[in-house]
CSV table of C-alpha atoms and ligand atoms in Angstrom, one decimal:
chain,number,residue,atom,x,y,z
A,12,MET,CA,-18.1,-12.6,-9.8
A,13,SER,CA,-16.8,-9.1,-9.5
A,14,ARG,CA,-13.2,-8.6,-8.7
A,15,ASN,CA,-11.8,-7.0,-5.5
A,16,ILE,CA,-8.8,-4.7,-5.4
A,17,TYR,CA,-6.5,-5.6,-2.5
A,18,PHE,CA,-4.9,-2.7,-0.7
A,19,THR,CA,-3.8,-5.0,2.1
A,20,PRO,CA,-0.2,-4.7,3.2
A,21,GLY,CA,0.8,-8.2,2.1
A,22,PRO,CA,-0.4,-10.4,0.5
A,23,SER,CA,-1.6,-7.6,-1.8
A,24,GLU,CA,-3.0,-6.9,-5.2
A,25,LEU,CA,-1.1,-8.9,-7.8
A,26,TYR,CA,0.9,-6.9,-10.4
A,27,PHE,CA,-1.4,-6.5,-13.4
A,28,THR,CA,0.8,-8.6,-15.6
A,29,VAL,CA,1.0,-11.6,-13.2
A,30,GLU,CA,-2.0,-13.5,-14.6
A,31,ASP,CA,-0.6,-13.6,-18.1
A,32,HIS,CA,2.9,-14.6,-16.8
A,33,ILE,CA,1.4,-17.5,-14.9
A,34,LYS,CA,-0.5,-18.7,-18.0
A,35,GLN,CA,2.7,-18.4,-20.0
A,36,ALA,CA,4.7,-20.4,-17.4
A,37,LEU,CA,2.1,-23.2,-17.5
A,38,LYS,CA,2.1,-23.2,-21.3
A,39,GLU,CA,5.9,-23.6,-21.2
A,40,GLN,CA,5.4,-26.4,-18.6
A,41,PHE,CA,8.1,-24.5,-16.6
A,42,PRO,CA,7.1,-25.9,-13.2
A,43,SER,CA,7.6,-29.5,-14.4
A,44,GLN,CA,11.2,-28.9,-15.6
A,45,SER,CA,14.3,-29.7,-13.6
A,46,HIS,CA,15.6,-27.1,-11.2
A,47,ARG,CA,19.1,-28.3,-12.3
A,48,GLY,CA,18.3,-27.8,-16.0
A,49,ASN,CA,19.1,-25.1,-18.4
A,50,SER,CA,15.7,-23.4,-18.6
A,51,PHE,CA,15.6,-22.9,-14.8
A,52,LYS,CA,19.2,-21.7,-14.7
A,53,LYS,CA,18.5,-19.2,-17.4
A,54,CYS,CA,15.5,-17.9,-15.5
A,55,PHE,CA,17.6,-17.6,-12.3
A,56,GLN,CA,20.3,-15.7,-14.1
A,57,SER,CA,17.8,-13.4,-15.8
A,58,THR,CA,16.0,-12.7,-12.5
A,59,VAL,CA,19.3,-11.8,-10.8
A,60,GLU,CA,20.3,-9.5,-13.7
A,61,ASN,CA,16.9,-7.7,-13.7
A,62,LEU,CA,17.1,-7.2,-10.0
A,63,ARG,CA,20.7,-5.9,-10.3
A,64,GLU,CA,19.6,-3.4,-12.8
A,65,LEU,CA,16.3,-2.4,-11.2
A,66,LEU,CA,17.8,-2.0,-7.7
A,67,ASN,CA,21.2,-0.7,-8.7
A,68,VAL,CA,23.0,-3.6,-6.9
A,69,PRO,CA,26.8,-3.3,-6.6
A,70,SER,CA,29.0,-6.1,-8.0
A,71,ASN,CA,30.2,-7.2,-4.5
A,72,TYR,CA,26.6,-8.3,-3.7
A,73,HIS,CA,25.1,-11.8,-4.1
A,74,ILE,CA,21.4,-12.2,-4.7
A,75,LEU,CA,20.0,-15.3,-3.0
A,76,PHE,CA,16.5,-16.9,-2.8
A,77,THR,CA,14.9,-18.2,0.4
A,78,SER,CA,11.3,-19.1,1.3
A,79,SER,CA,10.4,-15.8,3.1
A,80,ALA,CA,11.8,-12.7,4.8
A,81,THR,CA,11.1,-14.4,8.1
A,82,GLU,CA,13.6,-17.1,7.1
A,83,ILE,CA,16.2,-14.4,6.2
A,84,TRP,CA,16.0,-13.0,9.8
A,85,GLU,CA,17.1,-16.4,11.1
A,86,ARG,CA,19.8,-16.7,8.4
A,87,ILE,CA,21.3,-13.3,9.1
A,88,ILE,CA,21.7,-14.1,12.8
A,89,GLN,CA,23.1,-17.5,12.2
A,90,ASN,CA,25.6,-16.4,9.6
A,91,CYS,CA,26.6,-12.9,10.6
A,92,VAL,CA,26.3,-12.7,14.4
A,93,GLU,CA,28.5,-14.4,17.0
A,94,HIS,CA,27.4,-12.7,20.3
A,95,GLN,CA,25.2,-9.7,19.8
A,96,SER,CA,23.2,-7.7,17.3
A,97,VAL,CA,21.5,-4.4,17.8
A,98,HIS,CA,17.9,-3.9,16.6
A,99,LEU,CA,16.0,-0.6,16.1
A,100,VAL,CA,12.5,-1.7,17.0
A,101,ASN,CA,9.7,0.4,15.5
A,102,GLY,CA,6.9,-2.1,15.7
A,103,ALA,CA,5.9,-5.7,15.4
A,104,PHE,CA,8.1,-6.8,12.5
A,105,SER,CA,11.3,-5.3,13.8
A,106,GLN,CA,10.4,-6.8,17.2
A,107,ARG,CA,10.2,-10.2,15.6
A,108,PHE,CA,13.7,-9.9,14.1
A,109,TYR,CA,15.0,-9.0,17.5
A,110,GLN,CA,13.2,-11.9,19.0
A,111,THR,CA,14.7,-14.2,16.4
A,112,SER,CA,18.2,-13.3,17.6
A,113,VAL,CA,17.2,-13.8,21.2
A,114,ASP,CA,15.7,-17.2,20.4
A,115,LEU,CA,19.0,-18.2,18.7
A,116,GLY,CA,20.7,-17.5,22.0
A,117,LYS,CA,22.3,-14.1,21.2
A,118,ASP,CA,22.6,-11.4,23.8
A,119,SER,CA,21.1,-8.8,21.5
A,120,GLU,CA,20.1,-5.2,22.2
A,121,LYS,CA,16.8,-3.6,21.4
A,122,ILE,CA,16.4,0.1,20.8
A,123,ALA,CA,12.7,0.8,21.3
A,124,CYS,CA,10.5,3.8,20.6
A,125,ALA,CA,6.8,4.9,20.9
A,126,GLU,CA,4.6,3.2,18.3
A,127,GLY,CA,4.1,5.4,15.2
A,128,SER,CA,7.6,6.8,15.6
A,129,CYS,CA,11.2,5.5,14.9
A,130,ALA,CA,13.9,4.5,17.2
A,131,SER,CA,17.1,6.6,17.2
A,132,TRP,CA,20.5,5.3,16.2
A,133,LYS,CA,21.9,7.8,18.8
A,134,ASP,CA,20.6,5.5,21.5
A,135,ILE,CA,22.8,2.6,20.4
A,136,ASP,CA,25.4,1.6,23.0
A,137,PRO,CA,28.7,1.7,21.1
A,138,GLU,CA,29.9,-1.3,23.1
A,139,HIS,CA,27.1,-3.4,21.6
A,140,ALA,CA,27.5,-2.2,18.0
A,141,ASN,CA,30.5,-4.3,17.0
A,142,GLU,CA,28.7,-6.9,14.9
A,143,LEU,CA,25.4,-6.1,13.3
A,144,ILE,CA,22.8,-3.3,13.4
A,145,ALA,CA,19.4,-4.1,12.1
A,146,PHE,CA,17.0,-1.5,10.7
A,147,THR,CA,13.5,-2.0,9.5
A,148,HIS,CA,13.1,0.6,6.8
A,149,ASN,CA,9.3,0.4,6.6
A,150,GLU,CA,7.5,-0.9,9.7
A,151,THR,CA,4.4,-2.4,8.1
A,152,SER,CA,2.6,-2.7,11.5
A,153,THR,CA,2.5,1.1,12.2
A,154,GLY,CA,3.3,2.9,9.0
A,155,ALA,CA,6.5,4.4,10.3
A,156,ALA,CA,9.5,4.6,8.0
A,157,GLN,CA,13.1,5.1,9.3
A,158,PRO,CA,14.7,8.0,7.5
A,159,ILE,CA,17.5,6.7,5.2
A,160,GLU,CA,19.8,9.4,6.7
A,161,ASP,CA,19.6,7.5,10.1
A,162,ILE,CA,20.9,4.4,8.4
A,163,TYR,CA,23.8,6.2,6.8
A,164,ALA,CA,24.5,8.0,10.1
A,165,ALA,CA,24.8,4.6,11.9
A,166,ARG,CA,27.2,3.4,9.2
A,167,GLU,CA,29.4,6.4,9.7
A,168,LYS,CA,29.3,6.1,13.5
A,169,PHE,CA,29.8,2.3,13.6
A,170,PRO,CA,31.9,1.4,10.5
A,171,ASP,CA,32.8,-2.0,11.8
A,172,ALA,CA,29.2,-3.2,12.2
A,173,LEU,CA,27.4,-4.9,9.4
A,174,ILE,CA,24.2,-2.9,8.6
A,175,ALA,CA,21.1,-5.0,7.7
A,176,VAL,CA,17.9,-3.3,6.4
A,177,ASP,CA,14.5,-4.9,6.1
A,178,VAL,CA,13.0,-3.4,2.9
A,179,VAL,CA,10.1,-5.9,2.7
A,180,SER,CA,7.3,-3.3,2.3
A,181,SER,CA,9.2,-0.4,0.8
A,182,ILE,CA,11.2,-1.9,-2.1
A,183,PRO,CA,11.5,-1.0,-5.0
A,184,TYR,CA,10.3,2.5,-3.9
A,185,VAL,CA,13.1,3.0,-1.3
A,186,ASN,CA,16.2,4.6,-2.7
A,187,LEU,CA,18.9,3.1,-0.6
A,188,ASP,CA,22.6,3.3,-1.5
A,189,LEU,CA,23.7,-0.3,-1.2
A,190,ASP,CA,27.4,0.7,-0.8
A,191,ARG,CA,26.4,2.2,2.6
A,192,VAL,CA,24.8,-1.0,4.0
A,193,ASP,CA,25.7,-4.7,3.9
A,194,THR,CA,22.5,-6.7,3.5
A,195,ILE,CA,18.9,-6.0,2.5
A,196,TYR,CA,16.0,-8.4,2.1
A,197,PHE,CA,12.4,-8.6,1.1
A,198,SER,CA,9.6,-11.0,0.3
A,199,VAL,CA,7.7,-10.7,-3.0
A,200,GLN,CA,4.0,-10.6,-1.8
A,201,LYS,CA,4.2,-6.9,-0.8
A,202,SER,CA,5.3,-4.2,-3.3
A,203,PHE,CA,6.2,-6.5,-6.1
A,204,GLY,CA,2.6,-7.8,-6.2
A,205,LEU,CA,3.5,-11.5,-6.5
A,206,PRO,CA,2.2,-14.6,-4.8
A,207,ALA,CA,3.8,-15.3,-1.4
A,208,GLY,CA,6.5,-17.9,-0.8
A,209,LEU,CA,9.7,-16.3,-1.9
A,210,GLY,CA,12.3,-14.3,0.0
A,211,VAL,CA,15.1,-12.3,-1.7
A,212,TRP,CA,18.3,-11.8,0.2
A,213,LEU,CA,21.0,-9.4,-1.0
A,214,VAL,CA,24.3,-9.8,0.8
A,215,ASN,CA,27.7,-8.2,0.2
A,216,ASP,CA,31.2,-9.7,0.6
A,217,ARG,CA,31.6,-8.3,4.1
A,218,CYS,CA,28.7,-10.6,5.2
A,219,MET,CA,30.4,-13.5,3.5
A,220,GLU,CA,33.7,-12.8,5.3
A,221,LYS,CA,31.9,-12.7,8.6
A,222,ALA,CA,30.2,-16.0,7.9
A,223,ASN,CA,33.5,-17.6,6.9
A,224,ALA,CA,35.1,-16.2,10.1
A,225,LEU,CA,32.3,-17.7,12.3
A,226,GLN,CA,32.6,-21.0,10.5
A,227,GLN,CA,36.4,-21.1,11.2
A,228,LYS,CA,35.7,-20.5,14.8
A,229,GLY,CA,33.6,-23.6,14.8
A,230,LEU,CA,30.2,-22.0,14.9
A,231,LYS,CA,27.3,-23.7,13.0
A,232,LEU,CA,25.9,-21.5,10.2
A,233,GLY,CA,22.9,-23.8,9.6
A,234,THR,CA,22.6,-26.4,6.9
A,235,TYR,CA,21.2,-26.2,3.3
A,236,HIS,CA,20.5,-22.5,3.6
A,237,SER,CA,23.8,-21.4,5.2
A,238,LEU,CA,25.2,-18.3,3.5
A,239,PRO,CA,28.2,-20.2,2.0
A,240,SER,CA,25.8,-22.9,0.7
A,241,LEU,CA,23.4,-20.4,-0.9
A,242,VAL,CA,26.3,-18.4,-2.4
A,243,LYS,CA,27.9,-21.5,-3.8
A,244,GLN,CA,24.8,-22.7,-5.6
A,245,ALA,CA,23.9,-19.2,-6.8
A,246,GLY,CA,27.3,-19.2,-8.5
A,247,SER,CA,25.8,-21.7,-11.0
A,248,TYR,CA,22.3,-20.2,-11.0
A,249,GLN,CA,20.8,-22.7,-8.6
A,250,THR,CA,19.6,-23.1,-5.1
A,251,PRO,CA,20.5,-25.9,-2.6
A,252,GLU,CA,16.9,-27.2,-2.5
A,253,THR,CA,14.1,-27.4,-5.1
A,254,PRO,CA,13.0,-23.8,-4.8
A,255,ASN,CA,9.8,-21.9,-5.5
A,256,MET,CA,10.5,-22.1,-9.3
A,257,LEU,CA,7.3,-20.4,-10.3
A,258,GLY,CA,7.9,-17.6,-7.8
A,259,ILE,CA,11.4,-17.0,-9.3
A,260,TYR,CA,9.9,-17.1,-12.8
A,261,LEU,CA,7.3,-14.5,-12.0
A,262,LEU,CA,9.8,-12.3,-10.2
A,263,ASP,CA,11.9,-12.4,-13.4
A,264,LYS,CA,9.0,-11.3,-15.5
A,265,VAL,CA,7.6,-8.6,-13.1
A,266,SER,CA,11.1,-7.1,-12.5
A,267,ARG,CA,11.4,-6.8,-16.3
A,268,ASP,CA,8.0,-5.1,-16.5
A,269,MET,CA,9.1,-2.7,-13.7
A,270,LEU,CA,12.3,-2.0,-15.5
A,271,GLN,CA,10.4,-1.2,-18.7
A,272,LYS,CA,8.1,1.2,-16.7
A,273,GLY,CA,11.1,2.7,-15.0
A,274,LEU,CA,11.9,3.1,-11.4
A,275,ASP,CA,11.7,6.9,-11.6
A,276,GLN,CA,8.2,6.6,-12.8
A,277,ILE,CA,7.3,4.1,-10.1
A,278,ARG,CA,8.7,6.4,-7.4
A,279,LYS,CA,6.9,9.5,-8.8
A,280,GLU,CA,3.6,7.6,-8.9
A,281,THR,CA,4.2,6.3,-5.3
A,282,GLU,CA,4.6,9.8,-4.1
A,283,TYR,CA,1.6,11.1,-6.0
A,284,LYS,CA,-0.5,8.3,-4.5
A,285,SER,CA,0.8,8.7,-0.9
A,286,THR,CA,0.2,12.5,-1.0
A,287,LEU,CA,-3.4,11.8,-2.1
A,288,LEU,CA,-3.9,9.2,0.7
A,289,TYR,CA,-2.4,11.4,3.5
A,290,TYR,CA,-4.3,14.4,2.3
A,291,THR,CA,-7.6,12.4,2.3
A,292,ILE,CA,-7.1,11.1,5.8
A,293,GLU,CA,-5.9,14.4,7.1
A,294,GLU,CA,-9.0,16.2,5.8
A,295,HIS,CA,-11.4,13.4,6.8
A,296,ALA,CA,-13.8,13.9,9.8
A,297,SER,CA,-13.2,10.3,11.1
A,298,PHE,CA,-9.6,9.6,10.2
A,299,LYS,CA,-6.1,11.0,10.9
A,300,PRO,CA,-2.6,9.7,10.2
A,301,PHE,CA,-1.3,7.5,13.0
A,302,VAL,CA,2.3,8.6,12.4
A,303,LYS,CA,2.3,12.2,13.6
A,304,ASN,CA,5.8,13.3,12.6
A,305,SER,CA,5.7,13.6,8.9
A,306,LYS,CA,9.5,12.8,8.6
A,307,PHE,CA,8.6,9.3,9.8
A,308,ARG,CA,5.6,8.7,7.6
A,309,SER,CA,5.8,5.8,5.2
A,310,GLN,CA,5.1,6.4,1.6
A,311,THR,CA,4.2,2.7,1.0
A,312,VAL,CA,2.0,1.7,3.9
A,313,VAL,CA,-0.4,4.5,5.1
A,314,VAL,CA,-1.9,3.9,8.5
A,315,ALA,CA,-4.9,5.9,9.6
A,316,GLU,CA,-6.4,6.1,13.1
A,317,THR,CA,-10.2,5.8,12.8
A,318,GLU,CA,-12.9,7.0,15.1
A,319,ILE,CA,-15.3,4.5,13.5
A,320,ASP,CA,-14.5,0.9,14.4
A,321,SER,CA,-12.1,-0.4,11.8
A,322,GLN,CA,-14.3,-3.4,11.1
A,323,GLU,CA,-17.1,-1.1,9.9
A,324,VAL,CA,-14.7,0.9,7.7
A,325,VAL,CA,-13.3,-2.4,6.2
A,326,GLU,CA,-16.8,-3.7,5.6
A,327,GLN,CA,-18.1,-0.5,3.9
A,328,LEU,CA,-15.1,-0.5,1.6
A,329,SER,CA,-15.3,-4.2,0.9
A,330,SER,CA,-18.9,-3.8,-0.2
A,331,LYS,CA,-17.4,-1.7,-3.0
A,332,GLY,CA,-14.7,-4.3,-3.8
A,333,LEU,CA,-12.0,-2.4,-2.1
A,334,ILE,CA,-10.0,-4.4,0.5
A,335,VAL,CA,-7.9,-2.6,3.1
A,336,GLY,CA,-6.1,-3.9,6.2
A,337,LYS,CA,-7.3,-3.6,9.8
A,338,GLY,CA,-4.8,-2.3,12.4
A,339,TYR,CA,-2.0,-4.6,13.4
A,340,GLY,CA,-2.1,-6.4,16.8
A,341,LYS,CA,-3.4,-4.2,19.6
A,342,PHE,CA,-4.4,-1.5,17.0
A,343,LYS,CA,-6.7,-3.9,15.2
A,344,GLU,CA,-9.9,-1.8,15.9
A,345,GLN,CA,-8.4,1.7,15.9
A,346,HIS,CA,-6.4,1.6,12.7
A,347,ILE,CA,-6.8,0.9,9.0
A,348,ARG,CA,-3.8,0.1,6.9
A,349,ILE,CA,-3.6,0.9,3.2
A,350,ALA,CA,-0.8,-0.4,1.1
A,351,ASN,CA,0.5,2.0,-1.6
A,352,PHE,CA,2.8,-0.4,-3.4
A,353,ALA,CA,4.3,-0.4,-6.9
A,354,THR,CA,1.5,-2.9,-7.8
A,355,HIS,CA,-1.2,-0.3,-7.1
A,356,SER,CA,-2.1,2.0,-9.9
A,357,LYS,CA,-3.0,5.7,-9.6
A,358,GLU,CA,-6.5,4.9,-10.8
A,359,GLN,CA,-7.0,2.3,-8.1
A,360,ILE,CA,-5.8,4.6,-5.3
A,361,GLU,CA,-8.1,7.4,-6.7
A,362,MET,CA,-11.1,4.9,-6.5
A,363,LEU,CA,-10.2,4.1,-2.9
A,364,VAL,CA,-9.9,7.8,-2.0
A,365,ASP,CA,-13.4,8.5,-3.5
A,366,GLN,CA,-14.9,5.8,-1.3
A,367,LEU,CA,-13.0,6.9,1.8
A,368,ASN,CA,-14.5,10.3,1.3
A,369,ARG,CA,-18.0,8.8,1.5
A,370,ILE,CA,-17.4,7.2,4.8
A,371,GLY,CA,-18.5,8.7,8.2
B,401,LIG,C1,5.6,-8.9,5.9
B,401,LIG,C2,6.9,-8.5,6.5
B,401,LIG,C3,7.9,-9.4,6.9
B,401,LIG,C4,7.7,-10.9,6.9
B,401,LIG,O1,7.6,-11.3,5.6
B,401,LIG,P1,7.3,-12.9,5.3
B,401,LIG,O2,7.2,-13.0,3.8
B,401,LIG,O3,5.9,-13.2,6.0
B,401,LIG,O4,8.4,-13.7,5.9
B,401,LIG,C5,9.0,-8.9,7.5
B,401,LIG,N1,9.2,-7.6,7.6
B,401,LIG,C6,8.3,-6.7,7.2
B,401,LIG,C7,8.6,-5.2,7.4
B,401,LIG,C8,7.1,-7.1,6.7
B,401,LIG,O5,6.2,-6.2,6.3
């Protein structure tokens, strides 16, 4: 059977070392060992240390594990918001975070924008910005990326609010100064090129203080995955529940591989590949970039409008073993989405570009 290459924006192509790491984990019988034992605790510690180094995480941050980024949306609202959060909604994923806060009974505010663009922090009502402002750095549904300067500007303007940033589909490429935000989070099946089922939540002490204050007021922060519970267990390199041990093991190994490659190199390659992709769709007779304003264009999820039905494009590429995503939601037929993650090599993107050029 010939192998496909997955350019889908999550799950995506596995990082090229993952297969060997899985074999090694099975050889060590890692998944059978206790999640309270030394081998797991060592693995937890090593994962956290690798991520600290790779992502330049300040010492006042905790690194916690959940089941998904979707879970982290709920945890952030439960632990860091009493009445109201503000959400810059650039598409379907940021909308779902906003909806989570509404479902949890908060009187939250949504700042919307045209799809393929980014909402403006200037539209935030200062009266609503006392607790938490939520950004989605890379809106995977539309390929719009919020400029980092917008996030820093909101921090300056609203110093009392906690700033939360969804970096699910842009980490480790995104170069965000964690001293100027309070919490970031991701799941591993996007750019890290790992099997799904693990969320990574980075939270600083300000978030912890907020959670403690809410608890003192008598609010319920949740149960086993409340922020205090996660932080307490992480202090001894454990999780409250039996976690996705294999997922944490693989994250340890792949973050080490990425450290060895170097984040500078990963970023340079990402920009080389995205330049090639955007050039290809701009020059193509049947495609054009969906995000018109280049300052909002994602480097890690490239979305093209297509004159040919997306199904046909997807099928033509897939007959060559190249799997790209269709449009998200209502754009299903009109768009194709191409992931340009750290897991995708230059050679793979070059192969894709060759085939894109034969379409139409
Ligand atoms: C995929 C995605 C999520 C949700 O991740 P899950 O692992 O499915 O919970 C959240 N935000 C963004 C921007 C995403 O791309």
